[in-house]
Coordinates of C-alpha atoms and ligand atoms in Angstrom, one line a residue:
X1 CA -84.7 -37.7 -11.1
X2 CA -81.0 -37.3 -10.6
X3 CA -79.1 -34.3 -10.9
X4 CA -76.0 -33.6 -12.0
X5 CA -75.2 -31.7 -9.6
X6 CA -77.1 -30.2 -6.4
X7 CA -76.0 -26.6 -5.6
X8 CA -76.5 -25.9 -1.8
X9 CA -76.7 -22.3 -1.3
X10 CA -77.9 -19.1 -3.3
X11 CA -75.8 -16.6 -3.1
X12 CA -73.3 -15.2 -5.6
X13 CA -71.2 -18.1 -5.5
X14 CA -73.9 -20.8 -6.0
X15 CA -76.3 -18.8 -8.7
X16 CA -73.2 -18.1 -10.7
X17 CA -72.3 -22.1 -10.8
X18 CA -75.7 -22.9 -11.8
X19 CA -75.3 -20.2 -14.9
X20 CA -72.2 -22.1 -16.2
X21 CA -73.9 -25.2 -15.2
X22 CA -77.1 -24.7 -16.9
X23 CA -75.5 -23.2 -20.1
X24 CA -73.2 -26.4 -19.9
X25 CA -77.0 -28.4 -20.0
X26 CA -76.0 -29.7 -16.6
X27 CA -79.3 -30.7 -14.5
X28 CA -78.9 -28.6 -11.7
X29 CA -80.9 -27.7 -8.3
X30 CA -80.3 -24.8 -6.2
X31 CA -81.3 -25.7 -2.9
X32 CA -81.5 -21.8 -0.8
X33 CA -83.0 -20.8 2.5
X34 CA -82.6 -17.3 1.7
X35 CA -80.3 -16.2 4.6
X36 CA -77.4 -14.1 2.8
X37 CA -74.7 -12.8 4.9
X38 CA -74.8 -9.5 3.3
X39 CA -79.2 -9.0 4.0
X40 CA -78.7 -7.0 6.8
X41 CA -77.1 -4.5 4.0
X42 CA -78.8 -1.6 2.1
X43 CA -76.5 -1.7 -0.5
X44 CA -73.3 -4.0 -2.3
X45 CA -70.2 -2.4 -3.7
X46 CA -67.6 -3.5 -5.9
X47 CA -69.3 -5.5 -8.5
X48 CA -68.5 -4.2 -11.4
X49 CA -71.8 -3.1 -13.8
X50 CA -73.8 -3.3 -10.2
X51 CA -71.9 -1.0 -7.7
X52 CA -74.3 -0.2 -5.0
X53 CA -77.0 -2.4 -5.9
X54 CA -79.2 -4.3 -3.5
X55 CA -78.4 -7.6 -2.0
X56 CA -82.2 -8.9 -3.2
X57 CA -82.5 -7.0 -6.3
X58 CA -78.5 -9.0 -7.2
X59 CA -79.5 -12.3 -6.4
X60 CA -82.9 -11.4 -8.5
X61 CA -81.7 -10.3 -11.4
X62 CA -79.5 -13.2 -11.1
X63 CA -82.1 -15.9 -11.1
X64 CA -84.0 -14.1 -14.1
X65 CA -80.9 -14.7 -16.0
X66 CA -80.8 -18.4 -15.3
X67 CA -84.3 -18.8 -15.8
X68 CA -83.4 -18.8 -19.3
X69 CA -81.8 -22.4 -18.8
X70 CA -84.2 -25.2 -18.8
X71 CA -82.6 -27.7 -16.2
X72 CA -81.8 -25.5 -13.5
X73 CA -84.1 -25.1 -10.9
X74 CA -84.8 -23.6 -7.5
X75 CA -86.1 -24.9 -4.2
X76 CA -86.9 -22.7 -0.7
X77 CA -85.6 -24.7 1.3
X78 CA -82.7 -26.0 3.9
X79 CA -81.0 -29.1 3.4
X80 CA -80.0 -30.6 6.6
X81 CA -78.1 -33.5 5.6
X82 CA -76.4 -35.7 3.1
X83 CA -75.6 -39.1 2.6
X84 CA -73.8 -41.0 0.2
X85 CA -70.7 -40.6 -1.9
X86 CA -69.7 -39.8 -5.6
X87 CA -72.1 -40.0 -8.3
X88 CA -74.4 -41.3 -5.4
X89 CA -75.4 -38.7 -3.0
X90 CA -78.5 -37.8 -1.5
X91 CA -79.4 -34.3 0.1
X92 CA -82.3 -34.4 2.3
X93 CA -83.9 -31.3 3.4
X94 CA -86.3 -29.4 6.3
X95 CA -89.6 -29.5 4.0
X96 CA -88.6 -33.3 3.8
X97 CA -87.7 -33.9 0.5
X98 CA -84.1 -35.5 -1.1
X99 CA -82.6 -34.8 -3.9
X100 CA -80.4 -37.4 -5.1
X101 CA -77.0 -36.5 -7.1
X102 CA -73.9 -37.1 -9.2
X103 CA -71.6 -34.2 -7.4
X104 CA -72.6 -31.2 -4.6
X105 CA -71.4 -28.0 -4.4
X106 CA -71.4 -26.3 -1.0
X107 CA -72.0 -22.6 -1.7
X108 CA -73.1 -22.0 2.0
X109 CA -71.3 -18.5 2.8
X110 CA -70.5 -17.9 6.5
X111 CA -72.7 -16.7 8.6
X112 CA -71.8 -13.8 11.7
X113 CA -72.2 -14.9 15.1
X114 CA -73.5 -11.2 16.3
X115 CA -71.3 -9.2 18.9
X116 CA -72.8 -9.1 22.4
X117 CA -72.7 -4.6 22.1
X118 CA -76.5 -3.0 22.7
X119 CA -77.2 -0.9 19.8
X120 CA -74.6 -2.6 17.4
X121 CA -77.8 -4.5 15.5
X122 CA -79.4 -1.3 14.8
X123 CA -76.9 0.2 13.0
X124 CA -75.3 -3.2 11.3
X125 CA -75.1 -2.6 7.5
X126 CA -76.3 0.9 7.6
X127 CA -73.7 3.1 9.0
X128 CA -71.3 0.2 10.6
X129 CA -69.8 -2.3 8.7
X130 CA -67.3 -5.3 8.3
X131 CA -65.5 -4.3 5.5
X132 CA -63.7 -1.0 4.1
X133 CA -63.5 -2.5 0.5
X134 CA -67.1 -2.8 0.6
X135 CA -68.0 0.3 2.9
X136 CA -65.2 2.6 2.8
X137 CA -65.7 4.7 0.6
X138 CA -69.1 5.7 2.1
X139 CA -67.7 6.4 5.3
X140 CA -64.4 8.6 3.7
X141 CA -63.3 11.6 5.7
X142 CA -65.9 11.2 8.3
X143 CA -65.1 10.0 12.0
X144 CA -65.4 6.3 12.3
X145 CA -64.8 4.0 15.3
X146 CA -63.3 0.4 14.6
X147 CA -63.9 -2.2 17.1
X148 CA -61.1 -4.0 17.2
X149 CA -58.8 -6.0 19.4
X150 CA -55.5 -8.0 19.6
X151 CA -53.0 -7.8 16.1
X152 CA -56.6 -7.5 14.0
X153 CA -56.5 -3.8 15.7
X154 CA -52.8 -2.0 14.2
X155 CA -54.0 -4.2 10.9
X156 CA -57.3 -2.0 10.7
X157 CA -55.9 1.0 11.6
X158 CA -53.3 1.0 9.2
X159 CA -56.3 0.4 6.4
X160 CA -58.5 2.6 6.9
X161 CA -56.2 5.4 6.4
X162 CA -56.6 4.8 3.0
X163 CA -60.8 6.0 3.7
X164 CA -59.7 8.8 6.6
X165 CA -57.5 10.0 9.5
X166 CA -60.0 10.6 11.9
X167 CA -60.4 7.4 13.8
X168 CA -60.7 6.1 17.1
X169 CA -60.1 2.6 18.6
X170 CA -62.2 0.7 20.9
X171 CA -61.1 -2.5 22.1
X172 CA -64.5 -3.2 24.1
X173 CA -62.2 -4.5 26.8
X174 CA -58.8 -5.6 28.4
X175 CA -56.7 -5.0 25.7
X176 CA -55.0 -7.7 23.9
X177 CA -52.5 -5.4 21.5
X178 CA -49.0 -6.3 22.4
X179 CA -46.6 -3.5 23.4
X180 CA -45.0 -2.9 20.0
X181 CA -48.6 -2.5 18.7
X182 CA -49.7 -0.1 21.0
X183 CA -47.0 2.4 20.7
X184 CA -47.1 2.0 16.9
X185 CA -50.7 3.2 17.4
X186 CA -50.0 6.0 19.9
X187 CA -46.9 7.1 17.0
X188 CA -49.3 7.4 14.6
X189 CA -52.0 9.7 17.2
X190 CA -54.8 6.7 17.0
X191 CA -56.5 7.2 20.2
X192 CA -57.0 3.6 21.6
X193 CA -60.0 3.2 25.0
X194 CA -60.2 0.0 26.5
X195 CA -63.4 0.4 28.3
X196 CA -66.1 -1.6 27.6
X197 CA -68.8 -0.5 25.6
X198 CA -71.9 0.5 27.4
X199 CA -74.1 1.5 23.7
X200 CA -74.3 2.5 20.5
X201 CA -76.8 5.3 20.0
X202 CA -78.0 5.9 16.7
X203 CA -81.2 7.3 14.8
X204 CA -82.6 5.1 12.0
X205 CA -79.8 3.5 11.7
X206 CA -77.0 6.2 12.1
X207 CA -74.6 6.1 14.3
X208 CA -74.6 9.2 16.2
X209 CA -72.1 8.3 19.4
X210 CA -70.3 4.9 21.2
X211 CA -70.9 5.0 25.1
X212 CA -68.0 3.1 27.0
X213 CA -69.0 2.0 30.6
X214 CA -66.4 4.4 31.9
X215 CA -68.6 7.3 31.1
X216 CA -66.9 8.5 27.7
X217 CA -69.1 9.5 24.6
X218 CA -66.9 8.9 21.7
X219 CA -68.9 10.7 18.7
X220 CA -69.0 9.0 15.2
X221 CA -70.8 8.7 11.7
X222 CA -69.4 5.4 11.4
X223 CA -68.0 1.8 12.8
X224 CA -66.3 -1.0 11.1
X225 CA -65.6 -4.0 13.4
X226 CA -64.7 -7.6 13.2
X227 CA -67.1 -10.2 13.2
X228 CA -66.8 -13.6 14.5
X229 CA -67.7 -15.6 11.6
X230 CA -69.0 -19.8 11.5
X231 CA -69.7 -21.3 8.4
X232 CA -73.1 -21.2 6.8
X233 CA -74.1 -24.6 7.6
X234 CA -72.1 -28.2 9.3
X235 CA -72.8 -29.9 6.1
X236 CA -69.1 -30.0 4.7
X237 CA -68.1 -31.4 8.1
X238 CA -70.8 -34.2 8.3
X239 CA -69.3 -35.6 5.1
X240 CA -65.7 -35.5 6.5
X241 CA -64.5 -32.3 4.4
X242 CA -61.6 -31.0 5.7
X243 CA -61.4 -27.6 7.0
X244 CA -59.2 -25.0 8.1
X245 CA -59.6 -23.4 11.4
X246 CA -61.6 -20.5 10.6
X247 CA -63.9 -22.8 9.1
X248 CA -63.2 -22.6 5.5
X249 CA -63.7 -25.5 3.4
X250 CA -60.2 -26.6 2.5
X251 CA -60.7 -26.2 -1.3
X252 CA -58.3 -26.8 -4.5
X253 CA -57.8 -23.7 -7.0
X254 CA -61.1 -25.6 -8.8
X255 CA -63.2 -25.6 -6.2
X256 CA -62.3 -29.1 -5.1
X257 CA -62.9 -30.0 -1.4
X258 CA -61.1 -33.5 0.2
X259 CA -64.0 -35.9 -1.1
X260 CA -64.4 -36.8 -4.2
X261 CA -67.7 -35.0 -6.3
X262 CA -68.1 -32.5 -3.4
X263 CA -66.8 -28.6 -4.4
X264 CA -67.1 -25.6 -2.2
X265 CA -67.2 -22.0 -3.7
X266 CA -67.7 -18.4 -1.9
X267 CA -67.3 -17.3 1.6
X268 CA -67.3 -21.2 2.4
X269 CA -64.4 -21.8 1.3
X270 CA -62.4 -18.6 0.9
X271 CA -61.5 -15.5 3.7
X272 CA -62.1 -12.9 0.7
X273 CA -65.7 -11.8 1.6
X274 CA -66.2 -9.8 -1.8
X275 CA -69.5 -10.9 -3.7
X276 CA -67.7 -11.0 -6.9
X277 CA -64.6 -13.6 -5.4
X278 CA -67.9 -16.0 -4.7
X279 CA -69.5 -15.2 -7.7
X280 CA -66.2 -16.0 -9.7
X281 CA -65.2 -18.8 -7.3
X282 CA -69.0 -20.5 -8.2
X283 CA -67.9 -20.0 -12.0
X284 CA -64.7 -21.9 -11.5
X285 CA -65.8 -24.7 -9.6
X286 CA -69.0 -25.0 -11.9
X287 CA -66.4 -25.6 -15.0
X288 CA -64.5 -27.8 -12.9
X289 CA -67.8 -29.9 -12.0
X290 CA -69.2 -30.0 -15.4
X291 CA -65.6 -30.5 -17.2
X292 CA -65.9 -34.2 -14.3
X293 CA -69.4 -34.4 -15.3
X294 CA -67.9 -34.9 -19.2
X295 CA -64.9 -37.4 -18.8
X296 CA -67.1 -39.5 -16.2
X297 CA -69.2 -39.6 -19.3
X298 CA -66.9 -40.5 -21.8
X299 CA -64.9 -43.2 -20.2
X300 CA -68.2 -45.2 -19.6
X301 CA -69.2 -45.0 -23.3
X302 CA -65.3 -45.9 -23.9
X303 CA -66.0 -49.3 -22.1
Ligands
FAD401 C1 -72.7 -6.4 6.0 C2 -71.9 -7.1 4.9 C3 -71.8 -5.7 4.0 C4 -71.1 -6.2 2.9 N1 -71.0 -5.9 1.7 C5 -70.3 -6.1 0.7 C6 -70.0 -5.5 -0.8 O1 -70.2 -3.7 -0.5 N2 -69.7 -6.0 -1.4 C7 -69.4 -7.0 -1.7 O2 -68.1 -7.6 -2.9 N3 -69.5 -8.1 -0.6 C8 -70.0 -7.6 0.5 N4 -69.9 -8.5 1.7 C9 -69.5 -9.9 1.4 C10 -70.7 -10.7 0.7 O3 -72.0 -10.5 1.2 C11 -70.4 -12.0 0.6 O4 -68.8 -12.4 0.4 C12 -71.1 -12.9 -0.5 O5 -72.2 -13.0 0.2 C13 -70.2 -13.8 -0.2 O6 -71.3 -15.0 -1.6 P1 -71.5 -16.6 -1.2 O7 -72.6 -17.1 -2.3 O8 -70.5 -17.2 -0.8 O9 -72.7 -16.9 -0.2 P2 -73.9 -15.8 0.4 O10 -74.3 -14.7 0.1 O11 -74.1 -16.0 2.4 O12 -74.9 -16.8 0.3 C14 -75.4 -18.1 1.4 C15 -76.5 -18.9 1.0 O13 -76.6 -20.1 1.1 C16 -77.5 -20.5 1.9 N5 -77.4 -21.3 2.8 C17 -76.3 -22.0 3.7 N6 -76.7 -23.2 4.2 C18 -77.9 -23.7 3.6 C19 -78.2 -25.0 4.1 N7 -77.8 -26.0 4.8 N8 -79.5 -25.3 2.4 C20 -80.0 -24.1 1.9 N9 -79.4 -22.8 1.9 C21 -77.9 -22.7 2.5 C22 -78.1 -18.7 2.8 O14 -78.5 -18.9 3.4 C23 -77.4 -18.3 1.9 O15 -78.6 -17.8 1.3 C24 -71.4 -7.8 3.0 C25 -71.2 -8.2 3.9 C26 -71.2 -7.9 4.9 C27 -71.6 -9.1 6.3

């Protein structure tokens, strides 16, 4: 069977695209290996009607609702290669299956490259987070450590003042800020430590202090840090989709990539890392894919 669209990735972006396409009666399969970026976190915030929901529950409810639309199916698998071109794609998976399709949507998200800091994995998603909009409220008015360096340090410091005035910056190695950035932080009495981090001490996921190589102990109850992110799969590059320097797929406002018939949505195609953004971009891509399929059929019928 040839699918109208294969959606690779079953996070908020892929699932919302599936919902739109299912309601538009398109034959769709969602291939998902089930490793979403927010799987470390207990609660997801900021999505109206779903504030505080567990990410796994969010996905489960989404799938239950999409199952009402019989042309959509799901498979737990990993897409490993893709061949063909517009209207004639073929997706191959780790389980040795192939899915022919007319259109492809990369909703593959991004993945964190783990920071090599002792103790960070134990607190990540519990008391150490990456985005104040996602988890700043829960850490409001607490003593925080920001593990950040270079130009991002001043930016994050300015941002975090919306949630707490008690925070310290750890650059975790040689300070890469400009003199002007350091002076601006000093004017605002922000303590900055440049010694590398030896360990993050915690109890049941709750950070207690950050210990530096020079012996300094910085007590805190929360951490924000900026992980390096990479695209969730190299399939867009295999298909020669244009990419940004920060490994996002280049798309237009409708989610179209530089390759005809190929779309991308969610974290893979934006740097606004929010569930609601991913879902909305998935919905937009779903509508555009549906429109393109309808137009193609319309013109075929008139020939
Ligand atoms: C610690 C943490 C906390 C966060 N908290 C919040 C929050 O509170 N609120 C908020 O709005 N946002 C939060 N985010 C951001 C949010 O997780 C992302 O913006 C959102 O998950 C992006 O959705 P997506 O569908 O683009 O990607 P994802 O949710 O990452 O889903 C992508 C899916 O594609 C799959 N995939 C990738 N490649 C393949 C392949 N080749 N074959 C098959 N499947 C594949 C992955 O396994 C994954 O299941 C948080 C992120 C982190 C890291």
